[in-house]
Amino acid sequence: MQAASRPAVLVARAVFPQLLALSNVVLTPHIVSATLRTRLAMARLAADNLIAFPTQGRALTALNTQPLHIPDQP
């Protein structure tokens, strides 16, 4: 098992122990983000957020909703 996959396995064991006990089940976390369509949508959203901040004063999908104060540069 690769080191990067260990946290996902620990979560799966804690949340889905009954599924892991089945021989006909394979758990694959976050597989939906591997599609080209989804990756392009994520890239477009990131670009839209980068454009929105200086033009509108806020990101479109900000995780931190508190206003960010940037002091004037000399």
XYZ file of C-alpha atoms in Angstrom, residues 33-64:
32
model
C -12.298 14.182 -9.861
C -10.151 12.107 -12.206
C -12.293 12.782 -15.273
C -11.136 15.284 -17.871
C -14.469 17.092 -17.671
C -14.179 17.569 -13.909
C -10.538 18.635 -14.026
C -11.338 21.225 -16.706
C -14.237 22.512 -14.612
C -11.971 22.802 -11.556
C -9.349 24.645 -13.609
C -11.969 27.037 -15.003
C -13.342 27.708 -11.517
C -9.848 28.405 -10.194
C -9.227 30.825 -13.062
C -12.606 32.517 -12.524
C -11.748 32.965 -8.832
C -8.363 34.459 -9.692
C -10.024 36.932 -12.060
C -12.897 37.765 -9.696
C -10.772 38.732 -6.721
C -9.035 41.781 -8.222
C -12.030 42.779 -10.363
C -14.884 42.188 -7.874
C -13.045 42.252 -4.558
C -13.922 38.674 -3.682
C -13.504 35.148 -4.939
C -16.609 33.496 -6.376
C -16.264 30.370 -4.248
C -14.318 31.574 -1.230
C -13.841 29.160 1.646
C -13.020 32.021 3.975
